[in-house]
Amino acid sequence: MASVGTLAFDEYGRPFLIIKDQDRKSRLMGLEALKSHIMAAKAVANTMKTSLGPNGLDKMMVDKDGDVTVTNDGATILSMMDVDHQIAKLMVELSKSQDDEIGDGTTGVVVLAGALLEEAEQLLDRGIHPIRIADGYEQAARIAIEHLDKISDSVLVDMKDTEPLIQTAKTTLGSKVVNSCHRQMAEIAVNAVLTVADMQRRDVDFELIKVEGKVGGRLEDTKLIKGVIVDKDFSHPQMPKQVEDAKIAILTCPFEPPKPKTKHKLDVTSVEDYKALQKYEKEKFEEMIRQIKETGANLAICQWGFDDEANHLLLQNNLPAVRWVGGPEIELIAIATGGRIVPRFSELTPEKLGFAGLVKEISFGTTKDKMLVIEQCKNSRAVTIFIRGGNKMIIEEAKRSLHDALCVIRNLIRDNRVVYGGGAAEIACALAVSQEADKCPTLEQYAMRAFADALEVIPMALAENSGMNPALGIDCLHKGTNDMKQQHVIETLIGKKQQISLATQMVRMILKIDDIRKPGESEE
């Protein structure tokens, strides 16, 4: 039996027990703890490094259920990685922060943080205190961010000339699975954002952009619909497949006879009672259909279902209908068509109808999967990007790629300044930080030089992933020029600043941790 303490005696000979320190757990301290943190962070960063740039490789992620995801999106890879180490979990959070705030650059921020920690490890081995390294990094990050402001250019965010926005979106999509048709995807993303953008507030409401996908066809068949796509069909197969100049009643009330709200029981004791009940139900359905028709509506979209009898009556009365439409789709249809959502039949009036130039049912492939397209809407601020692809994995990756492109264009609307990619911005910042380090008389100069070296990891990773000599300027697209402005390799200034800022904050936090306490066996 393990001893729990030591028996001792006071000056009067009375015994007392000294209990062992229960708080002494298995733990790492000092430099040993820092090295452990740096090793975990480097492992995550090295995993991500090969996914950087236009020639970055994809990762195949298999979850606990055996479902496979193929992606090179940094945030997706890290969110699906099964990590145990606390610092590795912080790296996952770092990527998520970049994704939430900017939407792009999730791989780069993790690679940069890993490089900063690798450089810090060498400084620790030379005996420099972690706080001095953290302070040096803070100064260097400030210099780098100021230099980014100096080297940035402004692009024109204009509804008529969208080429600068398309070029920026193409840079984002260049490393994705959709890069074979990245010009088309970039144009779709730009048109979608500009359609829903509020230029006065310089903001974009992503709730108005719906991204749908259907297996089949090619990525090149992806298109932007100025309206809404609903994964439903008309409720009866004999209803017309197309409604022009549609006046739409948008209903969130059940299409059925009213029921008492309290618990009730209906006794039907004879055939006459049953027929009376059936007649009452039919009259109620006919009254509801009459109310819809009297408003001038020629299409009903209902959040709830209705039974076969109601469906047959709708067909007889030449009123096409769609049932079981989800809440988010109902809202988008209301926004797109300028209609009002009606919670009760008694509130339905002609003023609350939505208008669409065309509502049609489309079917796909041999399986004849059906979807409903509502387009030529009164208010085309709600749009749908409809993705086609060979399999579900490609469609899901295309959705993630388009999310990044949409975020980049939104960032340009918020702040239209850009820097040039291909590692150009990082090299310029590294040179600026190195020059300032020479002027710094204190010990922090070593940390500033280390920061400059870490920034160069991004262009080196781009070169390695392209199978090139990392000592040369990086021309991944083989255009014969190393001028990123001529190659139209553009990144948003706000995204690049956020990368440097978040990576530095994370590294400073890690460098200040010198003790890990975990529950475990108490030390003997």
Coordinates of C-alpha atoms in Angstrom, one line a residue:
M1 CA 0.0 0.0 0.0
A2 CA 1.4 3.4 -1.0
S3 CA 2.2 5.7 1.9
V4 CA -0.1 8.7 2.2
G5 CA 2.1 10.7 4.6
T6 CA 4.8 10.7 7.3
L7 CA 4.3 10.3 11.0
A8 CA 6.0 13.0 13.1
F9 CA 6.0 14.2 16.8
D10 CA 5.8 17.7 18.2
E11 CA 7.9 19.0 21.1
Y12 CA 5.5 17.4 23.6
G13 CA 5.8 14.0 22.0
R14 CA 2.3 14.1 20.5
P15 CA 2.1 12.3 17.1
F16 CA 0.7 14.0 14.0
L17 CA 0.6 13.0 10.3
I18 CA 2.1 15.1 7.5
I19 CA 0.0 14.3 4.4
K20 CA 1.9 14.1 1.1
D21 CA 1.3 17.1 -1.2
Q22 CA -1.7 16.0 -3.2
D23 CA -1.1 18.9 -5.7
R24 CA 2.2 17.5 -7.0
K25 CA 1.0 15.9 -10.2
S26 CA 3.0 14.6 -13.2
R27 CA 4.1 17.9 -14.8
L28 CA 6.6 19.6 -17.1
M29 CA 8.3 22.8 -16.1
G30 CA 10.6 25.5 -17.5
L31 CA 12.5 24.9 -20.7
E32 CA 11.3 21.3 -20.9
A33 CA 7.6 22.5 -21.0
L34 CA 8.5 25.1 -23.7
K35 CA 10.2 22.5 -25.8
S36 CA 7.2 20.2 -25.5
H37 CA 4.9 23.0 -26.7
I38 CA 7.1 24.0 -29.6
M39 CA 7.4 20.4 -30.8
A40 CA 3.6 20.0 -30.8
A41 CA 3.0 23.2 -32.6
K42 CA 5.7 22.4 -35.2
A43 CA 4.1 19.0 -35.9
V44 CA 0.8 20.7 -36.7
A45 CA 2.5 23.4 -38.8
N46 CA 4.5 20.8 -40.8
T47 CA 1.3 18.9 -41.6
M48 CA -0.2 22.1 -43.0
K49 CA 2.8 23.4 -44.8
T50 CA 2.4 21.0 -47.8
S51 CA -1.1 22.4 -48.4
L52 CA 0.1 26.0 -49.0
G53 CA -0.1 27.7 -52.4
P54 CA -1.5 26.9 -55.8
N55 CA 0.5 23.6 -56.0
G56 CA -0.3 22.6 -52.4
L57 CA -1.4 19.1 -51.8
D58 CA -4.8 17.9 -50.5
K59 CA -5.4 15.9 -47.3
M60 CA -7.8 13.0 -47.0
M61 CA -9.5 13.1 -43.6
V62 CA -11.4 10.1 -42.4
D63 CA -13.8 10.7 -39.4
K64 CA -14.9 8.2 -36.7
D65 CA -17.8 7.0 -38.9
G66 CA -15.5 6.3 -41.8
D67 CA -16.7 9.3 -43.9
V68 CA -14.0 10.6 -46.1
T69 CA -13.3 14.3 -46.8
V70 CA -10.7 15.5 -49.3
T71 CA -9.6 19.1 -48.8
N72 CA -6.7 21.5 -48.6
D73 CA -8.7 24.1 -46.6
G74 CA -6.6 24.8 -43.4
A75 CA -9.6 25.3 -41.1
T76 CA -11.3 22.1 -42.3
I77 CA -8.2 20.0 -42.0
L78 CA -7.5 21.2 -38.4
S79 CA -11.1 21.0 -37.3
M80 CA -11.1 17.3 -38.4
M81 CA -7.6 16.5 -36.9
D82 CA -7.8 14.4 -33.8
V83 CA -5.3 16.2 -31.5
D84 CA -4.6 15.5 -27.9
H85 CA -1.8 18.0 -27.0
Q86 CA -3.0 21.2 -25.5
I87 CA -0.8 23.4 -27.7
A88 CA -2.0 21.6 -30.9
K89 CA -5.5 22.4 -29.8
L90 CA -4.5 26.1 -29.6
M91 CA -3.2 25.9 -33.2
V92 CA -6.6 24.5 -34.2
E93 CA -8.3 27.5 -32.4
L94 CA -5.8 29.9 -34.2
S95 CA -6.9 28.6 -37.6
K96 CA -10.6 28.9 -36.6
S97 CA -10.0 32.5 -35.5
Q98 CA -8.6 33.4 -38.9
D99 CA -11.4 31.6 -40.6
D100 CA -14.1 33.4 -38.5
E101 CA -12.6 36.8 -38.9
I102 CA -11.2 36.7 -42.5
G103 CA -12.4 33.5 -44.1
D104 CA -9.1 32.9 -45.9
G105 CA -5.4 32.4 -45.0
T106 CA -6.1 29.6 -42.5
T107 CA -3.1 27.5 -43.6
G108 CA -0.7 30.4 -43.8
V109 CA -1.4 31.6 -40.2
V110 CA -0.6 28.1 -38.8
V111 CA 2.6 27.7 -40.9
L112 CA 3.8 31.2 -39.8
A113 CA 3.1 30.4 -36.1
G114 CA 5.0 27.1 -36.4
A115 CA 8.0 28.9 -38.0
L116 CA 8.0 31.6 -35.3
L117 CA 8.1 28.9 -32.6
E118 CA 10.9 27.0 -34.5
E119 CA 13.0 30.2 -34.5
A120 CA 12.2 30.8 -30.8
E121 CA 13.5 27.3 -30.0
Q122 CA 16.9 28.2 -31.3
L123 CA 17.0 31.4 -29.3
L124 CA 16.0 29.5 -26.1
D125 CA 18.9 27.1 -26.7
R126 CA 21.2 30.2 -26.9
G127 CA 20.0 31.2 -23.4
I128 CA 17.7 34.1 -24.3
H129 CA 14.8 34.5 -21.9
P130 CA 11.4 33.7 -23.4
I131 CA 9.9 37.1 -22.3
R132 CA 12.7 38.9 -24.3
I133 CA 11.8 36.8 -27.3
A134 CA 8.1 37.5 -26.9
D135 CA 8.8 41.3 -26.7
G136 CA 11.1 41.1 -29.7
Y137 CA 8.4 39.3 -31.7
E138 CA 5.8 42.0 -30.6
Q139 CA 8.1 44.8 -31.9
A140 CA 8.8 42.9 -35.2
A141 CA 5.1 42.3 -35.8
R142 CA 4.3 46.0 -35.3
I143 CA 7.1 46.9 -37.9
A144 CA 5.8 44.2 -40.3
I145 CA 2.2 45.4 -40.1
E146 CA 3.2 49.1 -40.6
H147 CA 5.3 48.0 -43.6
L148 CA 2.3 46.2 -45.1
D149 CA 0.4 49.5 -45.0
K150 CA 3.3 51.2 -46.9
I151 CA 3.5 48.5 -49.7
S152 CA -0.3 48.1 -50.1
D153 CA -2.2 49.1 -53.2
S154 CA -5.9 50.1 -53.5
V155 CA -8.2 48.3 -55.9
L156 CA -11.4 49.8 -57.3
V157 CA -14.5 48.2 -55.9
D158 CA -17.0 49.0 -58.7
M159 CA -20.1 47.3 -60.0
K160 CA -19.0 48.1 -63.6
D161 CA -15.3 47.1 -63.4
T162 CA -15.1 43.8 -61.5
E163 CA -11.8 42.6 -62.9
P164 CA -9.7 43.6 -59.8
L165 CA -12.1 41.6 -57.6
I166 CA -12.1 38.6 -59.9
Q167 CA -8.2 38.6 -59.9
T168 CA -8.2 38.6 -56.1
A169 CA -10.8 35.8 -55.9
K170 CA -8.7 33.8 -58.5
T171 CA -5.7 33.9 -56.2
T172 CA -7.8 32.4 -53.4
L173 CA -9.3 29.7 -55.6
G174 CA -5.9 28.9 -57.3
S175 CA -5.0 26.4 -54.6
K176 CA -8.4 24.7 -54.4
V177 CA -9.9 21.7 -56.2
V178 CA -11.8 24.2 -58.4
N179 CA -8.6 25.7 -59.9
S180 CA -9.4 24.1 -63.3
C181 CA -12.3 26.6 -63.7
H182 CA -11.2 29.2 -61.2
R183 CA -11.9 32.1 -63.5
Q184 CA -15.6 31.1 -63.8
M185 CA -15.9 30.4 -60.0
A186 CA -14.3 33.8 -59.3
E187 CA -16.8 35.6 -61.5
I188 CA -19.7 33.7 -59.9
A189 CA -18.4 34.7 -56.4
V190 CA -17.9 38.3 -57.3
N191 CA -21.3 38.6 -58.9
A192 CA -23.0 37.0 -55.9
V193 CA -21.3 39.3 -53.4
L194 CA -21.9 42.5 -55.4
T195 CA -25.6 41.5 -55.9
V196 CA -26.2 41.3 -52.1
A197 CA -23.7 43.9 -50.9
D198 CA -24.8 47.0 -49.0
M199 CA -22.3 49.5 -50.5
Q200 CA -23.4 52.3 -48.2
R201 CA -22.5 50.3 -45.0
R202 CA -19.7 48.5 -46.9
D203 CA -20.9 45.1 -45.7
V204 CA -22.2 41.8 -47.1
D205 CA -24.9 39.7 -45.5
F206 CA -23.9 36.1 -46.3
E207 CA -27.4 34.9 -45.2
L208 CA -28.6 36.2 -48.6
I209 CA -26.2 33.9 -50.5
K210 CA -27.3 30.3 -50.5
V211 CA -24.8 27.6 -51.8
E212 CA -26.5 24.5 -53.1
G213 CA -25.0 21.4 -54.8
K214 CA -26.2 18.4 -56.7
V215 CA -24.1 15.4 -57.8
G216 CA -23.8 15.1 -61.5
G217 CA -22.5 17.2 -64.4
R218 CA -19.1 19.0 -64.2
L219 CA -17.7 21.8 -62.1
E220 CA -18.0 24.0 -65.2
D221 CA -21.8 23.6 -65.0
T222 CA -21.9 25.6 -61.8
K223 CA -24.0 28.8 -62.1
L224 CA -25.3 31.7 -60.3
I225 CA -29.1 32.1 -60.0
K226 CA -30.5 35.5 -59.2
G227 CA -33.2 33.9 -57.0
V228 CA -33.6 30.8 -54.8
I229 CA -33.3 27.1 -55.4
V230 CA -35.4 24.8 -53.2
D231 CA -34.7 21.1 -53.0
K232 CA -38.4 20.3 -53.5
D233 CA -40.8 19.7 -56.3
F234 CA -44.4 20.5 -57.0
S235 CA -46.7 18.6 -54.7
H236 CA -48.6 16.7 -57.4
P237 CA -46.9 15.2 -60.5
Q238 CA -49.7 16.5 -62.8
M239 CA -49.2 20.2 -61.7
P240 CA -47.5 22.4 -64.4
K241 CA -43.7 22.2 -64.3
Q242 CA -43.3 25.9 -65.0
V243 CA -45.2 29.0 -63.7
E244 CA -44.5 32.4 -65.4
D245 CA -45.3 35.7 -63.7
A246 CA -45.8 33.8 -60.4
K247 CA -47.7 35.5 -57.6
I248 CA -46.6 33.5 -54.6
A249 CA -48.5 33.0 -51.3
I250 CA -45.8 32.2 -48.7
L251 CA -47.5 30.2 -45.9
T252 CA -46.2 29.0 -42.5
C253 CA -49.6 27.9 -41.3
P254 CA -50.7 24.2 -41.7
F255 CA -52.9 23.5 -44.7
E256 CA -55.5 21.5 -42.8
P257 CA -58.7 22.1 -40.8
P258 CA -58.2 23.9 -37.5
K259 CA -57.8 21.7 -34.4
P260 CA -58.5 22.5 -30.7
K261 CA -55.3 23.4 -28.9
T262 CA -56.3 21.3 -25.9
K263 CA -56.1 17.5 -25.9
H264 CA -59.3 16.2 -27.5
K265 CA -61.0 13.0 -28.7
L266 CA -63.4 12.7 -31.6
D267 CA -66.0 9.9 -31.5
V268 CA -67.3 8.8 -34.9
T269 CA -70.1 6.3 -34.2
S270 CA -71.9 6.1 -37.6
V271 CA -71.3 6.4 -41.4
E272 CA -73.2 9.7 -41.4
D273 CA -70.8 11.1 -38.7
Y274 CA -67.8 10.1 -40.9
K275 CA -69.3 11.6 -44.0
A276 CA -70.1 14.8 -42.1
L277 CA -66.5 15.0 -40.9
Q278 CA -65.2 14.3 -44.4
K279 CA -67.5 17.0 -45.8
Y280 CA -66.3 19.5 -43.2
E281 CA -62.7 18.8 -44.0
K282 CA -63.3 19.2 -47.7
E283 CA -65.2 22.5 -47.2
K284 CA -62.3 23.8 -45.0
F285 CA -59.8 22.9 -47.7
E286 CA -61.9 24.5 -50.4
E287 CA -62.3 27.6 -48.3
M288 CA -58.5 27.8 -47.8
I289 CA -57.9 27.4 -51.6
R290 CA -60.5 30.0 -52.3
Q291 CA -58.8 32.5 -49.9
I292 CA -55.5 32.0 -51.7
K293 CA -57.1 32.3 -55.2
E294 CA -59.0 35.5 -54.2
T295 CA -55.7 37.3 -53.5
G296 CA -54.6 36.6 -57.1
A297 CA -52.0 34.0 -56.1
N298 CA -51.1 31.4 -58.7
L299 CA -48.6 29.5 -56.6
A300 CA -48.6 28.4 -52.9
I301 CA -45.4 27.6 -51.0
C302 CA -46.1 26.0 -47.6
Q303 CA -43.8 25.3 -44.7
W304 CA -46.0 22.4 -43.6
G305 CA -47.4 19.4 -45.5
F306 CA -50.9 18.7 -46.7
D307 CA -52.7 15.4 -47.3
D308 CA -53.6 13.8 -50.6
E309 CA -57.1 15.2 -50.5
A310 CA -55.9 18.8 -50.2
N311 CA -53.3 18.0 -52.9
H312 CA -56.0 16.8 -55.3
L313 CA -58.2 19.8 -54.6
L314 CA -55.2 22.1 -55.3
L315 CA -54.8 20.3 -58.7
Q316 CA -58.5 20.6 -59.5
N317 CA -58.4 24.3 -58.7
N318 CA -55.3 24.9 -60.9
L319 CA -53.2 26.1 -58.0
P320 CA -49.7 24.7 -58.1
A321 CA -48.2 24.2 -54.6
V322 CA -45.0 23.2 -52.9
R323 CA -45.0 21.6 -49.4
W324 CA -42.5 21.0 -46.6
V325 CA -40.2 23.9 -47.5
G326 CA -37.7 24.6 -44.7
G327 CA -37.7 27.8 -42.6
P328 CA -34.4 29.3 -44.0
E329 CA -35.6 28.7 -47.6
I330 CA -39.0 30.3 -46.7
E331 CA -37.2 33.4 -45.5
L332 CA -35.0 33.6 -48.6
I333 CA -38.0 33.2 -50.9
A334 CA -39.8 36.0 -49.0
I335 CA -36.7 38.3 -49.3
A336 CA -36.1 37.4 -53.0
T337 CA -39.8 37.8 -54.1
G338 CA -40.6 40.7 -51.9
G339 CA -43.4 38.8 -50.3
R340 CA -44.5 38.5 -46.7
I341 CA -44.6 35.3 -44.7
V342 CA -48.2 34.6 -43.7
P343 CA -48.7 32.7 -40.4
R344 CA -52.6 32.6 -40.7
F345 CA -54.9 32.2 -43.7
S346 CA -57.1 35.1 -42.3
E347 CA -54.1 37.5 -42.7
L348 CA -53.5 36.6 -46.4
T349 CA -53.9 39.7 -48.6
P350 CA -52.8 40.6 -52.2
E351 CA -50.2 43.0 -50.7
K352 CA -48.4 40.1 -49.0
L353 CA -47.8 38.1 -52.2
G354 CA -44.3 37.6 -53.6
F355 CA -43.5 38.0 -57.3
A356 CA -41.2 36.0 -59.5
G357 CA -40.8 36.1 -63.3
L358 CA -40.3 32.4 -63.5
V359 CA -40.7 29.3 -61.2
K360 CA -39.7 26.1 -62.8
E361 CA -39.0 22.5 -61.8
I362 CA -35.8 21.0 -63.0
S363 CA -34.7 17.4 -62.9
F364 CA -31.2 15.8 -62.9
G365 CA -29.8 12.7 -64.5
T366 CA -31.3 9.2 -64.7
T367 CA -32.5 9.4 -61.0
K368 CA -34.7 12.4 -62.0
D369 CA -33.9 14.3 -58.7
K370 CA -36.1 17.4 -58.8
M371 CA -35.5 20.9 -57.6
L372 CA -37.4 24.1 -57.8
V373 CA -35.9 27.3 -59.3
I374 CA -37.4 30.7 -58.4
E375 CA -35.8 33.4 -60.5
Q376 CA -36.3 36.8 -62.2
C377 CA -37.4 37.9 -58.8
K378 CA -38.7 41.4 -57.8
N379 CA -35.8 41.8 -55.4
S380 CA -32.8 39.9 -56.7
R381 CA -30.7 40.6 -53.5
A382 CA -31.1 36.9 -52.6
V383 CA -29.0 34.7 -54.8
T384 CA -28.1 31.0 -55.0
I385 CA -24.8 29.5 -56.2
F386 CA -25.7 26.1 -57.7
I387 CA -22.7 23.7 -57.8
R388 CA -22.4 20.6 -60.0
G389 CA -19.7 18.0 -59.6
G390 CA -18.7 14.4 -60.2
N391 CA -19.2 13.3 -56.6
K392 CA -20.2 14.6 -53.2
M393 CA -16.6 15.2 -52.0
I394 CA -15.9 17.5 -54.9
I395 CA -19.1 19.5 -54.3
E396 CA -18.4 19.9 -50.6
E397 CA -14.8 21.1 -51.3
A398 CA -16.1 23.5 -54.0
K399 CA -18.5 24.9 -51.4
R400 CA -15.6 25.5 -49.0
S401 CA -13.5 27.0 -51.8
L402 CA -16.4 29.4 -52.7
H403 CA -16.8 30.3 -49.0
D404 CA -13.1 31.5 -49.0
A405 CA -13.6 33.5 -52.2
L406 CA -16.8 35.1 -51.0
C407 CA -15.1 36.1 -47.7
V408 CA -12.1 37.6 -49.6
I409 CA -14.5 39.8 -51.8
R410 CA -16.4 40.8 -48.7
N411 CA -13.1 41.9 -47.1
L412 CA -12.2 44.0 -50.2
I413 CA -15.6 45.7 -49.9
R414 CA -14.8 46.5 -46.2
D415 CA -11.2 47.6 -47.0
N416 CA -10.1 47.8 -50.6
R417 CA -6.4 47.7 -50.0
V418 CA -4.4 44.7 -51.2
V419 CA -0.8 43.4 -51.1
Y420 CA 0.8 41.0 -53.6
G421 CA 1.1 37.3 -53.0
G422 CA 3.6 34.6 -54.0
G423 CA 5.5 35.4 -50.8
A424 CA 6.3 39.0 -52.0
A425 CA 4.6 40.7 -49.0
E426 CA 6.4 38.3 -46.5
I427 CA 9.8 38.9 -48.1
A428 CA 9.3 42.7 -48.1
C429 CA 8.2 42.6 -44.4
A430 CA 11.2 40.4 -43.6
L431 CA 13.6 42.9 -45.1
A432 CA 12.0 45.8 -43.2
V433 CA 12.1 43.9 -39.9
S434 CA 15.8 43.0 -40.5
Q435 CA 16.7 46.6 -41.1
E436 CA 15.0 47.7 -37.9
A437 CA 16.7 44.9 -36.0
D438 CA 20.1 46.4 -36.9
K439 CA 19.0 49.6 -35.1
C440 CA 17.9 47.9 -32.0
P441 CA 20.6 48.0 -29.3
T442 CA 18.9 45.5 -26.8
L443 CA 18.6 41.7 -26.7
E444 CA 15.3 41.9 -28.6
Q445 CA 17.2 42.4 -31.9
Y446 CA 17.9 38.6 -32.0
A447 CA 14.1 37.9 -31.7
M448 CA 13.4 40.5 -34.4
R449 CA 15.9 38.8 -36.8
A450 CA 14.3 35.4 -35.9
F451 CA 10.9 36.9 -36.8
A452 CA 12.3 38.0 -40.2
D453 CA 13.6 34.5 -40.9
A454 CA 10.3 33.0 -39.9
L455 CA 8.4 35.2 -42.4
E456 CA 10.6 33.7 -45.2
V457 CA 9.2 30.3 -44.5
I458 CA 6.0 31.1 -46.4
P459 CA 7.8 31.8 -49.8
M460 CA 10.1 28.8 -49.1
A461 CA 7.0 26.5 -48.6
L462 CA 5.5 27.9 -51.8
A463 CA 8.7 27.0 -53.7
E464 CA 9.0 23.5 -52.1
N465 CA 5.3 22.7 -52.9
S466 CA 5.9 23.8 -56.5
G467 CA 9.0 21.5 -56.8
M468 CA 11.3 24.5 -57.2
N469 CA 14.6 25.7 -55.8
P470 CA 13.7 27.7 -52.7
A471 CA 16.6 30.1 -53.3
L472 CA 15.0 31.6 -56.4
G473 CA 12.0 34.0 -56.7
I474 CA 8.8 32.0 -56.9
D475 CA 7.0 31.9 -60.2
C476 CA 4.6 29.0 -59.5
L477 CA 2.5 29.6 -62.6
H478 CA 5.5 29.6 -65.0
K479 CA 4.6 33.0 -66.5
G480 CA 8.3 33.9 -66.9
T481 CA 8.0 36.9 -64.6
N482 CA 8.4 37.2 -60.8
D483 CA 6.4 40.4 -60.6
M484 CA 3.3 39.4 -58.7
K485 CA 1.5 42.6 -59.8
Q486 CA 1.8 41.5 -63.5
Q487 CA 0.8 37.9 -62.6
H488 CA -2.3 39.3 -60.7
V489 CA -1.5 37.3 -57.6
I490 CA -3.4 39.5 -55.1
E491 CA -4.2 39.1 -51.4
T492 CA -6.2 41.4 -49.1
L493 CA -4.3 43.6 -46.8
I494 CA -6.7 43.0 -43.9
G495 CA -6.2 39.2 -44.2
K496 CA -2.4 39.4 -44.3
K497 CA -2.3 41.8 -41.3
Q498 CA -4.6 39.4 -39.4
Q499 CA -2.3 36.5 -40.2
I500 CA 0.8 38.2 -38.7
S501 CA -1.1 39.6 -35.7
L502 CA -2.8 36.3 -34.8
A503 CA 0.3 34.2 -35.2
T504 CA 2.4 36.6 -33.1
Q505 CA -0.2 36.7 -30.3
M506 CA -0.4 32.9 -30.2
V507 CA 3.4 32.5 -30.1
R508 CA 3.7 35.1 -27.3
M509 CA 1.1 33.2 -25.3
I510 CA 2.9 29.9 -25.8
L511 CA 6.3 31.4 -24.9
K512 CA 4.9 32.6 -21.6
I513 CA 3.8 29.1 -20.5
D514 CA 6.5 27.4 -18.4
D515 CA 4.5 24.8 -16.5
I516 CA 2.0 22.1 -17.4
R517 CA 0.0 20.5 -14.7
K518 CA -2.0 17.4 -15.6
P519 CA -3.9 15.1 -13.3
G520 CA -1.8 11.9 -12.9
E521 CA 0.1 9.8 -10.4
S522 CA 1.4 11.7 -7.4
E523 CA 5.2 11.7 -7.3
E524 CA 6.9 9.5 -4.8

